[in-house]
XYZ file of C-alpha atoms in Angstrom:
434
model
C 101.129 26.831 -103.518
C 104.234 28.150 -105.232
C 104.522 25.380 -107.815
C 102.247 23.967 -110.485
C 100.196 20.822 -110.001
C 98.102 18.826 -112.484
C 94.485 20.003 -112.702
C 93.395 16.389 -112.151
C 94.813 16.612 -108.607
C 92.536 19.528 -107.705
C 90.254 18.521 -104.835
C 88.259 21.492 -103.507
C 87.452 21.524 -99.817
C 84.222 23.465 -100.244
C 81.154 21.192 -100.268
C 79.334 21.355 -103.619
C 76.379 23.707 -103.885
C 73.592 23.821 -106.500
C 74.247 26.081 -109.451
C 77.991 26.393 -108.955
C 79.988 27.398 -111.993
C 82.121 24.717 -113.629
C 85.693 26.011 -113.470
C 87.436 22.923 -114.868
C 88.367 24.686 -118.123
C 89.905 27.569 -116.156
C 91.949 25.419 -113.785
C 95.317 25.718 -115.594
C 95.092 29.523 -115.547
C 93.893 29.588 -111.935
C 96.726 27.308 -110.826
C 99.257 29.502 -112.609
C 97.736 32.591 -110.993
C 97.867 30.949 -107.557
C 101.555 30.142 -108.051
C 102.313 33.722 -109.110
C 100.407 35.274 -106.210
C 102.139 32.996 -103.720
C 105.555 34.014 -105.039
C 104.512 37.662 -104.732
C 103.690 37.011 -101.075
C 107.113 35.415 -100.589
C 108.737 38.535 -102.050
C 106.660 41.129 -100.183
C 104.806 39.391 -97.349
C 103.559 42.597 -95.710
C 101.602 43.859 -98.697
C 97.912 43.334 -97.912
C 96.956 43.513 -101.581
C 98.876 40.306 -102.308
C 97.055 38.412 -99.548
C 93.712 39.763 -100.731
C 94.357 38.794 -104.345
C 95.336 35.253 -103.378
C 92.248 35.020 -101.169
C 90.104 35.793 -104.221
C 91.820 33.064 -106.234
C 91.411 30.552 -103.406
C 87.725 31.455 -103.254
C 87.371 30.680 -106.948
C 89.275 27.415 -106.449
C 86.844 26.611 -103.592
C 89.187 26.534 -100.649
C 87.092 28.632 -98.228
C 89.238 27.990 -95.151
C 92.375 29.215 -96.932
C 90.606 32.204 -98.476
C 89.306 33.290 -95.067
C 92.810 33.057 -93.584
C 94.439 35.070 -96.385
C 91.730 37.714 -96.119
C 92.356 37.862 -92.373
C 96.031 38.604 -92.966
C 95.094 41.370 -95.396
C 92.767 42.832 -92.758
C 95.477 42.716 -90.087
C 97.995 44.484 -92.324
C 95.476 47.164 -93.316
C 94.491 47.700 -89.702
C 98.139 48.015 -88.681
C 98.791 50.645 -91.348
C 95.660 52.586 -90.408
C 96.731 52.555 -86.769
C 100.123 53.962 -87.734
C 98.457 56.715 -89.721
C 96.239 57.697 -86.817
C 99.226 57.844 -84.457
C 101.542 59.833 -86.726
C 100.629 63.165 -88.293
C 103.429 62.927 -90.864
C 102.228 62.139 -94.402
C 102.678 58.653 -95.776
C 102.990 57.570 -99.365
C 100.865 54.761 -100.702
C 102.692 52.336 -102.939
C 101.361 50.545 -105.982
C 97.908 49.003 -105.425
C 97.921 49.779 -101.683
C 100.782 47.382 -101.280
C 103.243 49.172 -99.018
C 103.838 52.377 -97.113
C 106.741 54.774 -96.712
C 107.196 58.258 -95.353
C 106.836 61.082 -97.835
C 110.207 61.844 -99.334
C 111.424 58.235 -99.075
C 113.035 56.441 -101.969
C 110.768 55.271 -104.746
C 110.118 51.577 -105.322
C 110.523 50.108 -108.788
C 106.876 49.017 -108.736
C 105.565 52.534 -108.031
C 103.056 54.023 -110.415
C 102.903 57.795 -109.980
C 99.248 57.856 -110.989
C 98.423 55.591 -108.038
C 100.503 57.338 -105.401
C 98.572 59.326 -102.805
C 100.383 61.820 -100.634
C 97.480 62.919 -98.496
C 96.540 60.993 -95.384
C 92.838 60.988 -96.163
C 93.434 59.408 -99.584
C 95.713 56.796 -98.080
C 93.260 56.021 -95.320
C 90.464 55.637 -97.833
C 92.447 53.176 -99.929
C 93.357 51.121 -96.893
C 89.810 51.212 -95.566
C 88.457 50.083 -98.938
C 90.914 47.199 -99.117
C 90.088 46.179 -95.561
C 86.376 46.276 -96.364
C 86.868 44.174 -99.502
C 88.828 41.585 -97.530
C 86.098 41.434 -94.896
C 83.421 40.963 -97.567
C 85.486 38.119 -98.988
C 85.611 36.504 -95.557
C 81.842 36.725 -95.221
C 81.445 35.068 -98.603
C 83.432 32.058 -97.366
C 81.926 31.827 -93.868
C 78.817 29.743 -94.503
C 77.179 30.430 -91.128
C 77.789 34.193 -91.021
C 76.351 36.316 -89.359
C 75.276 33.860 -86.659
C 78.746 32.334 -86.360
C 82.173 33.066 -87.816
C 82.324 29.528 -89.136
C 82.418 27.845 -92.505
C 81.975 24.383 -93.959
C 84.811 22.286 -95.296
C 85.624 18.759 -96.423
C 89.112 17.661 -95.468
C 91.183 17.007 -98.583
C 94.781 16.460 -99.607
C 96.070 19.801 -100.842
C 97.453 19.198 -104.352
C 100.523 21.410 -103.894
C 101.827 19.352 -100.959
C 105.334 18.089 -101.654
C 105.975 14.372 -102.042
C 108.135 14.134 -98.921
C 105.203 15.332 -96.809
C 102.707 12.817 -98.194
C 104.134 9.512 -96.968
C 106.319 7.910 -94.325
C 109.968 7.404 -95.271
C 112.021 4.290 -94.523
C 114.045 6.345 -92.050
C 110.845 7.329 -90.257
C 109.826 3.670 -89.957
C 113.259 2.768 -88.567
C 112.991 5.602 -86.054
C 109.566 4.421 -84.899
C 110.783 0.843 -84.514
C 113.612 2.112 -82.318
C 110.953 3.818 -80.208
C 108.995 0.558 -79.960
C 112.166 -1.209 -78.833
C 112.835 1.486 -76.247
C 109.324 1.159 -74.833
C 110.105 -2.434 -73.718
C 113.251 -1.615 -71.761
C 113.166 -1.870 -67.986
C 109.796 -3.618 -67.816
C 110.817 -7.268 -67.433
C 109.595 -7.502 -63.819
C 106.232 -6.051 -64.735
C 105.782 -8.547 -67.560
C 106.886 -11.454 -65.338
C 104.356 -10.404 -62.690
C 101.556 -10.352 -65.255
C 102.064 -13.707 -66.927
C 105.048 -15.458 -65.348
C 107.013 -15.334 -68.592
C 110.511 -13.893 -68.625
C 111.524 -11.833 -71.646
C 114.790 -10.574 -73.009
C 115.554 -7.110 -71.688
C 114.783 -4.515 -74.330
C 113.379 -6.957 -76.882
C 110.408 -5.256 -78.569
C 106.877 -6.595 -78.648
C 105.878 -4.489 -81.651
C 107.294 -3.707 -85.054
C 105.961 -1.295 -87.671
C 105.758 -2.605 -91.232
C 104.588 -1.458 -94.647
C 101.807 -3.099 -96.689
C 99.713 -3.733 -93.588
C 96.959 -5.384 -95.622
C 99.033 -6.911 -98.407
C 100.975 -5.605 -101.376
C 99.264 -4.092 -104.359
C 97.115 -1.057 -104.981
C 93.955 0.202 -103.373
C 91.787 2.843 -105.051
C 94.605 3.366 -107.516
C 97.129 4.119 -104.764
C 100.234 2.174 -103.806
C 99.756 0.399 -100.471
C 103.382 0.832 -99.427
C 102.405 3.705 -97.125
C 99.639 1.693 -95.458
C 101.429 0.841 -92.220
C 100.549 -1.579 -89.464
C 101.913 -2.638 -86.077
C 102.747 -6.346 -85.900
C 103.735 -8.674 -83.067
C 107.511 -9.102 -83.025
C 107.157 -12.230 -80.842
C 104.505 -14.509 -79.414
C 102.584 -12.485 -76.838
C 100.520 -14.177 -74.098
C 97.162 -12.751 -73.127
C 97.172 -9.739 -70.748
C 100.799 -8.872 -71.453
C 101.582 -5.141 -71.131
C 103.184 -4.471 -74.507
C 103.408 -0.684 -74.602
C 103.494 2.342 -72.323
C 103.078 5.378 -74.544
C 103.501 8.848 -72.973
C 102.891 11.997 -74.985
C 103.778 15.672 -74.804
C 101.204 16.700 -77.401
C 97.976 17.165 -75.516
C 95.418 19.747 -74.517
C 92.941 20.195 -71.674
C 89.923 22.397 -71.136
C 91.064 23.957 -67.870
C 89.562 24.371 -64.390
C 85.897 25.180 -64.138
C 85.157 24.540 -67.796
C 82.433 22.284 -69.021
C 82.917 20.490 -72.275
C 80.550 19.120 -74.852
C 81.841 19.038 -78.398
C 81.863 16.818 -81.445
C 85.490 15.959 -80.736
C 84.653 14.589 -77.306
C 81.077 13.475 -76.598
C 81.707 13.135 -72.875
C 80.580 15.812 -70.474
C 82.508 16.809 -67.391
C 84.337 19.414 -65.399
C 87.606 20.832 -66.585
C 91.145 19.961 -65.591
C 91.905 20.914 -61.984
C 95.681 21.108 -62.370
C 96.465 24.824 -61.862
C 99.513 24.756 -64.148
C 97.736 23.222 -67.120
C 97.806 23.555 -70.067
C 101.446 24.467 -69.487
C 104.358 22.144 -68.800
C 106.596 22.536 -65.724
C 109.605 23.136 -67.980
C 108.055 26.174 -69.679
C 108.582 29.777 -68.619
C 105.985 32.525 -68.386
C 106.573 33.681 -71.965
C 105.223 30.299 -73.067
C 102.022 30.498 -71.013
C 99.152 28.971 -72.997
C 96.327 29.641 -70.573
C 95.069 32.436 -72.815
C 94.171 29.789 -75.410
C 92.121 27.856 -72.873
C 90.289 31.002 -71.800
C 89.758 32.187 -75.376
C 88.487 28.943 -76.900
C 86.340 27.581 -74.062
C 84.931 24.124 -74.725
C 87.148 23.745 -77.812
C 90.332 24.409 -75.824
C 91.613 20.823 -75.784
C 91.379 20.558 -79.579
C 93.038 23.928 -80.213
C 95.756 23.400 -77.609
C 96.610 19.992 -79.035
C 97.214 21.503 -82.466
C 99.256 24.314 -80.951
C 101.355 21.791 -79.003
C 102.418 20.121 -82.248
C 103.345 23.480 -83.762
C 105.304 24.435 -80.648
C 107.267 21.171 -80.756
C 108.190 21.880 -84.358
C 109.408 25.362 -83.406
C 111.320 24.221 -80.326
C 113.012 21.396 -82.237
C 113.885 23.845 -85.046
C 112.318 21.657 -87.714
C 112.467 23.465 -91.092
C 108.890 22.467 -91.915
C 106.314 21.274 -89.358
C 105.115 18.461 -91.634
C 108.679 17.086 -91.482
C 108.671 16.859 -87.687
C 108.773 13.169 -86.661
C 105.714 13.502 -84.413
C 103.694 14.931 -87.313
C 105.238 13.119 -90.285
C 104.222 9.735 -88.842
C 100.535 10.663 -88.768
C 98.244 10.165 -91.716
C 94.723 11.524 -92.207
C 91.668 9.711 -93.464
C 89.851 11.781 -96.068
C 86.162 10.913 -96.005
C 84.566 12.023 -99.248
C 81.189 13.008 -97.865
C 82.060 14.193 -94.357
C 81.499 17.924 -93.888
C 83.153 19.649 -90.931
C 83.042 23.142 -89.526
C 85.989 25.482 -89.339
C 86.141 28.498 -87.067
C 87.826 31.769 -87.982
C 88.971 32.234 -84.393
C 89.761 28.689 -83.225
C 91.251 27.293 -86.436
C 92.959 30.357 -87.902
C 93.423 33.352 -85.599
C 94.369 31.546 -82.368
C 96.927 29.151 -83.951
C 98.528 32.092 -85.766
C 98.722 34.123 -82.558
C 100.296 31.121 -80.835
C 102.883 30.882 -83.617
C 103.667 34.571 -83.173
C 104.011 34.054 -79.419
C 106.753 31.524 -80.141
C 108.587 33.730 -82.619
C 107.126 32.722 -86.000
C 106.415 35.471 -88.525
C 103.127 34.163 -89.933
C 103.331 36.566 -92.874
C 106.896 35.838 -93.982
C 107.314 32.147 -93.056
C 105.579 29.958 -95.683
C 106.276 26.772 -93.701
C 103.415 27.777 -91.402
C 100.934 28.807 -94.078
C 97.272 28.082 -93.361
C 97.076 24.922 -95.468
C 99.737 23.418 -93.174
C 97.566 24.163 -90.135
C 94.567 22.424 -91.696
C 96.700 19.478 -92.817
C 97.869 19.097 -89.225
C 94.274 19.293 -87.985
C 93.238 16.480 -90.356
C 96.061 14.262 -89.116
C 95.210 14.920 -85.484
C 91.538 14.152 -86.060
C 92.413 10.711 -87.396
C 94.889 9.821 -84.642
C 93.756 11.433 -81.385
C 91.951 10.068 -78.359
C 90.192 11.905 -75.570
C 88.669 11.667 -72.129
C 86.155 14.139 -70.679
C 88.885 16.720 -70.033
C 91.900 15.997 -72.248
C 92.665 15.322 -75.889
C 95.922 13.682 -76.873
C 97.903 12.036 -79.669
C 100.106 9.159 -78.505
C 103.090 8.805 -80.857
C 103.166 4.982 -81.004
C 99.578 4.051 -80.225
C 98.427 6.241 -83.122
C 100.062 3.773 -85.530
C 97.822 0.838 -84.557
C 95.046 0.079 -87.022
C 91.453 -0.411 -85.915
C 89.381 -3.575 -86.065
C 85.963 -4.756 -84.923
C 87.818 -7.737 -83.434
C 90.803 -6.142 -81.664
C 93.544 -8.148 -79.992
C 94.838 -5.378 -77.707
C 93.175 -3.204 -75.054
C 94.254 0.202 -73.813
C 93.718 2.279 -70.700
C 94.501 5.884 -69.838
C 97.110 6.585 -67.165
C 96.513 8.790 -64.148
C 98.331 11.676 -65.830
C 95.733 11.649 -68.656
C 98.494 11.765 -71.282
C 99.915 8.212 -71.122
C 98.339 5.089 -72.613
C 98.895 1.560 -71.342
C 98.415 -1.119 -74.000
C 97.922 -4.833 -73.234
C 97.176 -7.886 -75.317
C 93.550 -8.977 -74.935
C 94.263 -12.538 -76.123
C 97.193 -14.709 -77.135
C 98.913 -13.214 -80.178
C 101.343 -15.097 -82.399
C 104.453 -13.582 -83.893
C 103.775 -11.789 -87.176
C 100.103 -11.147 -86.413
C 98.931 -7.573 -86.822
C 97.914 -5.813 -83.615
C 94.549 -4.051 -83.710
C 92.728 -1.752 -81.317
């Protein structure tokens, strides 16, 4: 959000409502204001006023999910300052526009305005309380189902400020994925021989990822070079196991839970593994069971998103959308589909998870809220689920869908590995569909 984008690229996520004001003539000024407010946040990320002001601009630009998240950060910062005031009898000084706090007698900031400085605790508390109340009112305005639920409505869209390198798959990414396809064939010659009596070269891949999956040209005005497809790298007899695809990005709903959600229409008891949703390699500081307990039937969805964020942190990727497990995924933006977003499940819990793993969600713009919703859109388009688990398989997610598929897939006993087989004879160069 810190750089300008053409007004024609503006795609609001808020579903249209009757009588809404036409803001097209104001877009250039609103975009400039959004850029300025974002840079102010970069400079002073702990000033609640900056988050509140950007939340108001995002509301006008009709990004309710982002406005709610910015307002939440303003509320948290106000609450933190109010808590400090209640614990400490020493007077505090209120900086310009309720932006920062310092002990009375501290050095003055260049942005201070003496007319706006309050030295009495009750004045400071009132300013903070007012700002907190304004931020909460802004949240309510963007939560469509308030007061019954802390949820809003949103249409998944490409955020116009997303950088070019995060929009498509690079040639290096495609080469990396093809190395992964080649690696998935190693050590499985006996298994393939047992299935169809055909010997294969050790390590020779069955699959190769290619651009222009449906031909070169343009589609809906867009270049098809980023439309990828998985193709047969050799002739493949029927019932040949062509891919075993394990994943570390998964979530489960936990023991004793019962799940029924739009993400998984099945109904069943929760995971009975006592260590889940944790991995054996993780220590107690990385315990994620609080997410399962907090989010209930939505736990698998929330945990899956958090798993991707954790991988990005652990691998020290500068930006999560650059992580190879995320960069390979692409969303499908359906123009008319309206989804719900939850203040707790989609905003608060992922941010608390990021903080658990050492990310400053106020000062680190790589994990801003629009990144979280971009990740959610990519997961939605590439995940699979059973009654207990939800998972994204890094190679299987690259297969395109067809009403006449030529491969079948089954879920392994660990609930996180997919086994893919050819469902008929496939000739070399033919695209593989699920």
